[in-house]
Short mmCIF file of C-alpha atoms in Angstrom, two decimals:
data_model
loop_
_atom_site.label_atom_id
_atom_site.label_comp_id
_atom_site.label_asym_id
_atom_site.label_seq_id
_atom_site.Cartn_x
_atom_site.Cartn_y
_atom_site.Cartn_z
CA MET A 15 19.07 24.14 -53.67
CA LYS A 16 20.62 20.93 -52.38
CA LEU A 17 24.31 20.03 -52.25
CA LEU A 18 25.96 16.61 -52.06
CA PHE A 19 29.35 16.89 -50.35
CA LEU A 20 31.84 14.13 -51.16
CA ALA A 21 34.40 14.01 -48.34
CA PRO A 22 35.91 10.49 -48.36
CA VAL A 23 39.10 11.35 -46.44
CA VAL A 24 40.27 8.63 -44.03
CA GLY A 25 41.63 9.16 -40.51
CA THR A 26 41.24 12.91 -40.07
CA HIS A 27 38.51 15.50 -39.59
CA GLY A 28 39.79 18.62 -41.35
CA GLU A 29 38.30 18.17 -44.81
CA VAL A 30 34.90 17.19 -43.44
CA THR A 31 35.05 20.16 -41.08
CA THR A 32 35.70 22.39 -44.08
CA GLY A 33 32.65 21.02 -45.90
CA LEU A 34 30.47 21.33 -42.82
CA GLY A 35 31.62 24.91 -42.42
CA LEU A 36 30.52 25.80 -45.94
CA ALA A 37 27.19 24.00 -45.49
CA ARG A 38 26.60 25.95 -42.28
CA LEU A 39 27.33 29.27 -43.98
CA LEU A 40 24.95 28.45 -46.85
CA ALA A 41 22.07 27.19 -44.68
CA PRO A 42 20.57 30.67 -44.02
CA ALA A 43 20.05 30.96 -47.79
CA GLY A 44 17.89 27.82 -47.74
CA ILE A 45 20.61 25.58 -49.18
CA THR A 46 20.61 22.07 -47.72
CA ALA A 47 23.36 19.47 -47.65
CA HIS A 48 23.94 15.72 -47.60
CA PHE A 49 27.43 14.28 -47.00
CA VAL A 50 29.23 11.13 -48.12
CA VAL A 51 31.96 10.38 -45.56
CA ASP A 52 34.17 7.61 -44.22
CA THR A 53 32.99 5.71 -41.13
CA HIS A 54 35.62 7.63 -39.12
CA ASN A 55 33.68 10.84 -39.73
CA ALA A 56 30.14 9.55 -39.11
CA PRO A 57 30.14 10.81 -35.48
CA GLN A 58 31.27 14.20 -36.78
CA LEU A 59 28.18 14.43 -39.00
CA GLU A 60 25.93 13.27 -36.19
CA ALA A 61 27.31 15.91 -33.85
CA ALA A 62 26.69 18.56 -36.51
CA GLY A 63 23.14 17.33 -37.12
CA VAL A 64 23.79 16.88 -40.85
CA PRO A 65 22.53 13.83 -42.81
CA GLY A 66 25.00 11.60 -44.56
CA THR A 67 25.90 8.36 -46.27
CA VAL A 68 28.78 6.30 -44.82
CA ILE A 69 31.46 4.57 -46.88
CA ASP A 70 34.63 2.68 -46.01
CA ALA A 71 37.75 1.50 -47.79
CA SER A 72 36.61 -2.12 -47.92
CA MET A 73 34.08 -1.13 -50.62
CA GLY A 74 36.79 -0.66 -53.21
CA ALA A 75 35.37 0.41 -56.57
CA GLY A 76 31.93 -0.38 -55.18
CA VAL A 77 32.01 3.12 -53.71
CA ARG A 78 30.85 4.36 -57.09
CA ALA A 79 27.50 2.56 -56.71
CA VAL A 80 27.04 4.13 -53.28
CA VAL A 81 27.68 7.64 -54.63
CA GLU A 82 25.42 7.00 -57.62
CA ASP A 83 22.67 5.84 -55.28
CA ALA A 84 23.11 8.95 -53.14
CA VAL A 85 22.72 11.10 -56.24
CA ARG A 86 19.53 9.27 -57.26
CA THR A 87 18.09 9.44 -53.75
CA GLU A 88 19.11 12.97 -52.72
CA ARG A 89 18.76 14.59 -56.17
CA PRO A 90 21.40 17.28 -55.52
CA ASP A 91 21.74 20.37 -57.67
CA VAL A 92 25.52 20.50 -57.19
CA ILE A 93 28.18 18.04 -56.04
CA VAL A 94 30.91 19.59 -53.87
CA LEU A 95 34.30 17.86 -53.53
CA SER A 96 35.51 18.51 -49.99
CA ASP A 97 38.25 18.84 -50.89
CA TYR A 98 39.74 18.34 -54.39
CA LEU A 99 42.92 16.64 -53.18
CA SER A 100 41.40 14.30 -50.61
CA TYR A 101 38.66 13.27 -53.05
CA TRP A 102 41.14 12.50 -55.83
CA LEU A 103 43.62 10.81 -53.48
CA MET A 104 41.06 8.59 -51.76
CA MET A 105 39.40 7.49 -54.98
CA HIS A 106 42.73 6.96 -56.73
CA ARG A 107 44.75 5.33 -53.93
CA VAL A 108 42.20 3.88 -51.48
CA TYR A 109 39.15 2.96 -53.56
CA ARG A 110 41.20 2.21 -56.69
CA THR A 111 38.71 3.73 -59.07
CA ASP A 112 38.57 6.56 -61.60
CA PRO A 113 37.73 9.64 -59.51
CA TRP A 114 36.03 11.34 -62.42
CA PHE A 115 33.06 9.02 -62.64
CA VAL A 116 31.51 11.80 -60.56
CA GLU A 117 31.46 14.05 -63.62
CA ARG A 118 29.30 11.55 -65.48
CA LEU A 119 26.42 11.59 -62.99
CA GLY A 120 24.58 14.48 -64.63
CA VAL A 121 25.22 16.89 -61.73
CA PRO A 122 27.65 19.85 -61.92
CA VAL A 123 30.75 19.57 -59.72
CA ILE A 124 32.51 22.26 -57.70
CA PRO A 125 35.80 21.41 -55.94
CA LEU A 126 37.05 23.01 -52.76
CA ASP A 127 40.69 23.97 -53.28
CA LEU A 128 42.69 24.12 -50.03
CA TYR A 129 46.10 24.53 -51.65
CA GLU A 130 45.86 27.04 -54.51
CA TRP A 131 46.81 24.24 -56.89
CA GLU A 132 47.37 26.51 -59.88
CA ASN A 133 50.49 27.85 -58.13
CA THR A 134 52.05 24.42 -57.50
CA ASP A 135 53.79 21.64 -59.41
CA PHE A 136 51.06 19.18 -58.28
CA ARG A 137 53.65 16.92 -56.65
CA ILE A 138 53.04 15.49 -53.17
CA ASP A 139 54.56 12.87 -50.91
CA HIS A 140 52.09 10.22 -49.75
CA PHE A 141 53.78 8.31 -46.91
CA GLY A 142 56.97 8.01 -48.94
CA LEU A 143 55.35 7.52 -52.32
CA GLY A 144 55.82 10.45 -54.68
CA LEU A 145 52.60 11.26 -56.52
CA GLU A 146 51.59 13.79 -59.13
CA VAL A 147 48.08 15.03 -58.41
CA ASP A 148 45.64 15.09 -61.31
CA ARG A 149 45.61 18.56 -62.90
CA ARG A 150 41.93 18.35 -63.82
CA ILE A 151 41.07 21.19 -61.44
CA LEU A 152 42.76 23.60 -63.86
CA ASP A 153 40.05 22.86 -66.44
CA MET A 154 37.08 23.05 -64.10
CA PRO A 155 34.91 26.17 -64.55
CA VAL A 156 35.28 27.27 -60.93
CA ALA A 157 36.79 26.24 -57.60
CA LEU A 158 35.97 27.49 -54.12
CA ARG A 159 38.82 28.35 -51.77
CA PRO A 160 38.25 28.64 -48.04
CA ALA A 161 40.31 31.26 -46.28
CA PRO A 162 42.40 30.53 -44.32
CA TRP A 163 44.48 29.02 -45.87
CA SER A 164 43.94 30.65 -49.21
CA ARG A 165 44.76 34.34 -49.51
CA PRO A 166 41.69 36.61 -49.62
CA ASP A 167 42.60 37.82 -53.11
CA PRO A 168 43.17 34.87 -55.49
CA GLY A 169 44.98 37.08 -58.00
CA PRO A 170 44.25 38.05 -61.61
CA GLY A 171 43.06 35.37 -63.98
CA SER A 172 42.26 32.81 -61.30
CA ARG A 173 39.12 30.73 -61.67
CA ALA A 174 38.87 30.44 -57.90
CA LEU A 175 36.39 32.21 -55.65
CA VAL A 176 37.53 32.78 -52.05
CA TYR A 177 35.15 32.62 -49.10
CA PRO A 178 35.73 32.77 -45.32
CA PHE A 179 36.01 29.31 -43.78
CA MET A 180 33.83 30.36 -40.86
CA ARG A 181 32.76 33.41 -38.91
CA PRO A 182 34.89 34.71 -36.03
CA LEU A 183 34.01 32.78 -32.90
CA PRO A 184 32.94 34.68 -29.79
CA ARG A 185 35.46 34.51 -27.00
CA PRO A 186 34.09 32.76 -23.91
CA ASP A 187 33.41 34.89 -20.88
CA GLU A 188 36.09 34.66 -18.22
CA GLY A 189 33.88 32.61 -15.91
CA ALA A 190 33.37 29.87 -18.51
CA ARG A 191 37.05 29.93 -19.45
CA ARG A 192 38.14 29.64 -15.82
CA ALA A 193 35.76 26.70 -15.33
CA VAL A 194 37.34 24.75 -18.20
CA ARG A 195 40.85 25.58 -17.05
CA SER A 196 39.99 24.54 -13.52
CA SER A 197 38.61 21.21 -14.80
CA LEU A 198 42.02 20.66 -16.43
CA GLY A 199 43.78 21.26 -13.11
CA LEU A 200 45.32 24.59 -14.16
CA ARG A 201 46.32 27.06 -11.51
CA GLU A 202 46.38 30.84 -11.54
CA GLY A 203 49.36 31.94 -13.60
CA ASP A 204 49.65 28.73 -15.64
CA ARG A 205 49.97 29.11 -19.41
CA LEU A 206 48.39 26.44 -21.60
CA LEU A 207 49.83 25.47 -25.00
CA SER A 208 47.58 23.33 -27.23
CA LEU A 209 48.88 20.77 -29.76
CA SER A 210 46.52 18.66 -31.89
CA VAL A 211 47.48 15.31 -33.43
CA SER A 212 45.63 13.50 -36.24
CA GLY A 213 45.34 9.77 -36.80
CA TRP A 214 47.16 9.96 -40.13
CA GLN A 215 50.15 11.59 -38.41
CA ARG A 216 50.23 8.75 -35.91
CA HIS A 217 49.96 6.26 -38.79
CA ALA A 218 53.03 7.80 -40.44
CA GLN A 219 55.16 6.61 -37.52
CA SER A 220 54.61 2.99 -38.55
CA VAL A 221 54.73 3.07 -42.36
CA GLU A 222 57.30 1.10 -44.34
CA ASP A 223 59.02 4.11 -45.89
CA PRO A 224 62.02 4.88 -43.63
CA GLY A 225 62.14 8.56 -44.62
CA THR A 226 58.54 9.21 -43.65
CA ARG A 227 58.78 7.03 -40.54
CA GLY A 228 61.95 8.75 -39.41
CA LEU A 229 60.50 12.22 -39.94
CA ALA A 230 57.30 11.23 -38.17
CA ARG A 231 59.21 10.05 -35.10
CA ARG A 232 62.11 12.48 -34.82
CA VAL A 233 60.18 15.74 -35.16
CA PRO A 234 58.03 15.13 -32.03
CA GLU A 235 61.18 14.18 -30.13
CA ARG A 236 62.85 17.47 -31.05
CA VAL A 237 59.74 19.48 -30.32
CA ALA A 238 59.26 17.84 -26.94
CA ALA A 239 62.89 18.52 -26.04
CA ALA A 240 62.40 22.20 -26.90
CA LEU A 241 59.12 22.52 -25.02
CA ARG A 242 60.67 21.06 -21.86
CA ARG A 243 62.79 24.22 -21.68
CA LEU A 244 59.79 26.50 -21.29
CA PRO A 245 59.04 27.99 -17.86
CA GLY A 246 57.61 25.64 -15.24
CA THR A 247 54.27 27.47 -15.41
CA THR A 248 53.74 26.16 -18.96
CA ARG A 249 51.23 23.34 -19.35
CA PHE A 250 50.83 21.25 -22.51
CA LEU A 251 47.49 20.06 -23.88
CA VAL A 252 47.83 17.24 -26.45
CA VAL A 253 44.57 16.40 -28.23
CA GLY A 254 44.51 13.24 -30.34
CA PRO A 255 46.17 9.81 -30.43
CA ASP A 256 49.41 9.07 -28.61
CA LEU A 257 52.41 10.11 -30.66
CA ASP A 258 55.84 8.52 -30.26
CA GLY A 259 58.27 11.21 -29.19
CA LEU A 260 55.81 13.35 -27.28
CA GLU A 261 56.37 11.19 -24.21
CA GLY A 262 59.37 13.49 -23.81
CA LEU A 263 56.99 16.16 -22.52
CA PRO A 264 57.01 16.37 -18.70
CA ASP A 265 54.18 14.15 -17.45
CA GLU A 266 53.34 16.41 -14.54
CA ARG A 267 52.72 19.31 -16.92
CA THR A 268 51.04 17.48 -19.80
CA LEU A 269 47.31 16.94 -20.26
CA ARG A 270 46.36 14.28 -22.82
CA VAL A 271 42.92 14.06 -24.45
CA PRO A 272 42.83 11.08 -26.86
CA SER A 273 39.60 12.22 -28.51
CA CYS A 274 36.70 14.57 -27.93
CA PRO A 275 33.60 15.89 -29.73
CA PRO A 276 33.88 19.17 -31.69
CA ASP A 277 32.22 21.31 -29.01
CA ARG A 278 34.58 20.04 -26.34
CA TYR A 279 37.54 20.61 -28.63
CA GLN A 280 36.52 24.22 -29.10
CA ASP A 281 36.15 24.63 -25.33
CA LEU A 282 39.68 23.28 -24.87
CA LEU A 283 41.01 25.59 -27.56
CA ASP A 284 39.27 28.58 -25.95
CA ALA A 285 40.84 27.65 -22.63
CA SER A 286 44.33 27.65 -24.17
CA ASP A 287 46.70 30.59 -24.27
CA ALA A 288 48.35 29.64 -27.59
CA VAL A 289 48.39 26.96 -30.27
CA LEU A 290 51.36 24.96 -31.59
CA SER A 291 51.26 23.24 -34.98
CA LEU A 292 53.71 21.08 -36.92
CA HIS A 293 51.44 20.93 -39.95
CA VAL A 294 50.39 23.42 -42.61
CA PRO A 295 47.54 23.71 -43.26
CA ALA A 296 46.12 22.54 -39.94
CA SER A 297 42.60 22.94 -38.58
CA ALA A 298 44.01 24.14 -35.27
CA LEU A 299 45.87 27.00 -36.97
CA VAL A 300 42.75 27.92 -38.95
CA ARG A 301 40.67 27.92 -35.80
CA SER A 302 43.28 29.99 -33.95
CA VAL A 303 42.59 32.86 -36.36
CA PHE A 304 38.83 32.77 -35.80
CA SER A 305 39.22 32.09 -32.06
CA ASP A 306 41.61 35.04 -31.67
CA LEU A 307 44.48 32.92 -30.32
CA PRO A 308 48.20 33.36 -30.97
CA ALA A 309 49.91 30.42 -32.64
CA VAL A 310 53.32 29.03 -33.59
CA TYR A 311 54.06 26.87 -36.61
CA VAL A 312 57.26 24.81 -36.38
CA GLY A 313 58.64 23.77 -39.77
CA HIS A 314 61.98 22.72 -41.26
CA SER A 315 62.86 24.72 -44.34
CA GLY A 316 66.25 23.05 -44.79
CA PRO A 317 68.92 22.11 -45.45
CA HIS A 318 68.53 18.35 -45.19
CA ALA A 319 70.01 17.31 -41.83
CA GLU A 320 72.48 14.45 -42.19
CA GLY A 321 73.70 11.75 -39.81
CA PRO A 322 71.79 9.33 -37.58
CA ASP A 323 69.08 11.94 -36.94
CA ALA A 324 68.70 12.90 -40.61
CA LEU A 325 65.66 15.10 -41.20
CA ALA A 326 64.26 16.05 -44.57
CA PRO A 327 62.90 19.60 -44.94
CA TYR A 328 59.15 19.66 -44.49
CA SER A 329 56.31 22.15 -44.66
CA MET A 330 53.52 19.70 -43.83
CA TRP A 331 54.72 17.29 -41.18
CA PRO A 332 55.30 14.41 -41.71
CA LEU A 333 54.59 14.39 -45.47
CA ARG A 334 56.90 17.25 -46.52
CA TRP A 335 54.78 18.75 -49.37
CA ASN A 336 57.23 21.64 -49.77
CA SER A 337 56.37 22.42 -53.40
CA VAL A 338 52.68 22.70 -52.48
CA VAL A 339 52.75 24.51 -49.15
CA ARG A 340 55.59 26.98 -49.72
CA PRO A 341 53.79 28.74 -52.61
CA LEU A 342 50.65 28.79 -50.47
CA LEU A 343 52.44 30.73 -47.75
CA ALA A 344 54.41 33.05 -50.04
CA ASP A 345 53.18 36.64 -49.69
CA ASN A 346 50.08 35.34 -47.92
CA PRO A 347 48.77 37.81 -45.32
CA LEU A 348 47.79 34.81 -43.22
CA THR A 349 51.44 34.48 -42.16
CA GLY A 350 50.99 37.66 -40.14
CA THR A 351 48.55 35.83 -37.85
CA PHE A 352 51.03 33.31 -36.43
CA ARG A 353 54.71 33.01 -35.54
CA GLN A 354 56.98 30.71 -37.53
CA ALA A 355 59.89 28.79 -36.01
CA GLU A 356 62.56 26.45 -37.39
CA LEU A 357 62.73 22.95 -35.95
CA LEU A 358 66.54 22.78 -35.96
CA ASP A 359 66.83 26.16 -34.25
CA THR A 360 65.95 24.94 -30.78
CA ASP A 361 66.70 28.24 -29.08
CA GLY A 362 64.57 30.08 -31.63
CA THR A 363 61.70 27.63 -31.20
CA VAL A 364 61.76 28.00 -27.43
CA ALA A 365 61.86 31.78 -27.76
CA ALA A 366 58.97 31.82 -30.25
CA VAL A 367 56.68 29.66 -28.12
CA ASP A 368 57.62 31.53 -24.96
CA ALA A 369 56.83 34.84 -26.67
CA VAL A 370 53.36 33.86 -27.89
CA LEU A 371 52.54 32.56 -24.42
CA ASN A 372 54.04 35.29 -22.25
CA ASP A 373 55.17 38.40 -24.16
CA PRO A 374 52.38 41.01 -24.24
CA GLY A 375 54.04 42.80 -27.15
CA GLU A 376 54.24 39.67 -29.32
CA ARG A 377 50.71 38.66 -28.44
CA ALA A 378 49.49 42.13 -29.40
CA ARG A 379 51.41 42.03 -32.69
CA LEU A 380 49.81 38.74 -33.66
CA ALA A 381 46.38 39.99 -32.57
CA GLU A 382 46.82 42.92 -34.97
CA GLY A 383 47.74 40.47 -37.74
CA ARG A 384 44.62 38.43 -37.09
CA ALA A 385 42.48 41.57 -37.10
CA ARG A 386 43.91 42.67 -40.47
CA TYR A 387 43.33 39.23 -41.95
CA LEU A 388 39.76 39.02 -40.69
CA ALA A 389 39.08 42.52 -42.02
CA ALA A 390 40.15 41.31 -45.46
CA LEU A 391 37.71 38.41 -45.16
CA ASP A 392 34.95 40.76 -44.00
CA ALA A 393 35.40 42.70 -47.24
CA LEU A 394 34.41 39.64 -49.29
CA PRO A 395 30.79 39.25 -50.45
CA ALA A 396 28.43 37.16 -48.33
CA VAL A 397 29.08 33.42 -48.74
CA PRO A 398 25.68 32.70 -50.39
CA GLU A 399 26.51 35.40 -52.97
CA ILE A 400 29.91 33.83 -53.61
CA PHE A 401 28.34 30.40 -54.01
CA ALA A 402 25.68 31.80 -56.36
CA GLU A 403 28.47 33.18 -58.53
CA ALA A 404 30.17 29.77 -58.52
CA VAL A 405 26.94 28.13 -59.71
CA ARG A 406 26.53 30.80 -62.40
CA ARG A 407 29.99 29.97 -63.72
CA LEU A 408 28.98 26.34 -64.06
CA GLY A 409 26.65 27.47 -66.81
#
């Protein structure tokens, strides 16, 4: 069987990583894959050793001809949307074409659902523009949900099938971990906190919409001010483009890596003592579960802060997405794998980050949560079996 993954997202790696993860899990069953990705993600495919076709926003509606050609050339048995939202959003907003031409290519389509859409109102904020996402996924015969973020049990009546995003990653031996930490200039007793930044988050700091721009700039400022209060043995690893506001982190304790290949990123993550995220769902938080690392998510549940530093409540910084993400986290056992903190509660944020870095009891509690969550994933059928069931449902 051959799959054609459509992952046209611009400026980030998460959705392509999700598709590559599924392709990797299906490969032992003899299932091959070809990807259609933005130029930004071409190096990602090359590093993974997976063939692909490259597109870019300048194509406009001409992207349809490229996809049609890929279907004729590759002759896939199934087209996989990686993921449903990014495919719809890119085709609708960036390429300005009907996303559902893909259903007229004579190949069955399976979407990856990262947000449990059936539990939402389908409303998102796109850099200040309110959008209602197409509800077509509700009528599709089946959707595949990677966990995390999705809960292991999709609930009664759901058309979704849940599969583990990846296998637990082996922890590096202490010698290898010490070597990476030494290359970063860390000393014995230092604690390393990792924070990843995506290009689209950096872009949000310069958009026209003042609400999005303000949120994009003020949140890093507040976070940096809180992190400065951590013990002097704390070091900060910022992976990704420069972000206005994070210059508030102490230079002498901050390591900045503008970009790096996936293997190096994993090495850096393995060398860290904890992960910090301002974004749900975030690849770093997902990887923290499989890498057995404690993590903190800093959100702002409300109320709306007024005055010159007004801050709208957000679940996915800096795009808010409260009506999508909050249902995703409700009663989700995944929340037992990381600590949550409130942005406006500076003391609480400092305490939360300090605990995941330095408190053996808190680190053990979160390790137990990760173990329970991974056990629930282990109870799922093998991924090729899950995918075979998805294909069966296509008829």
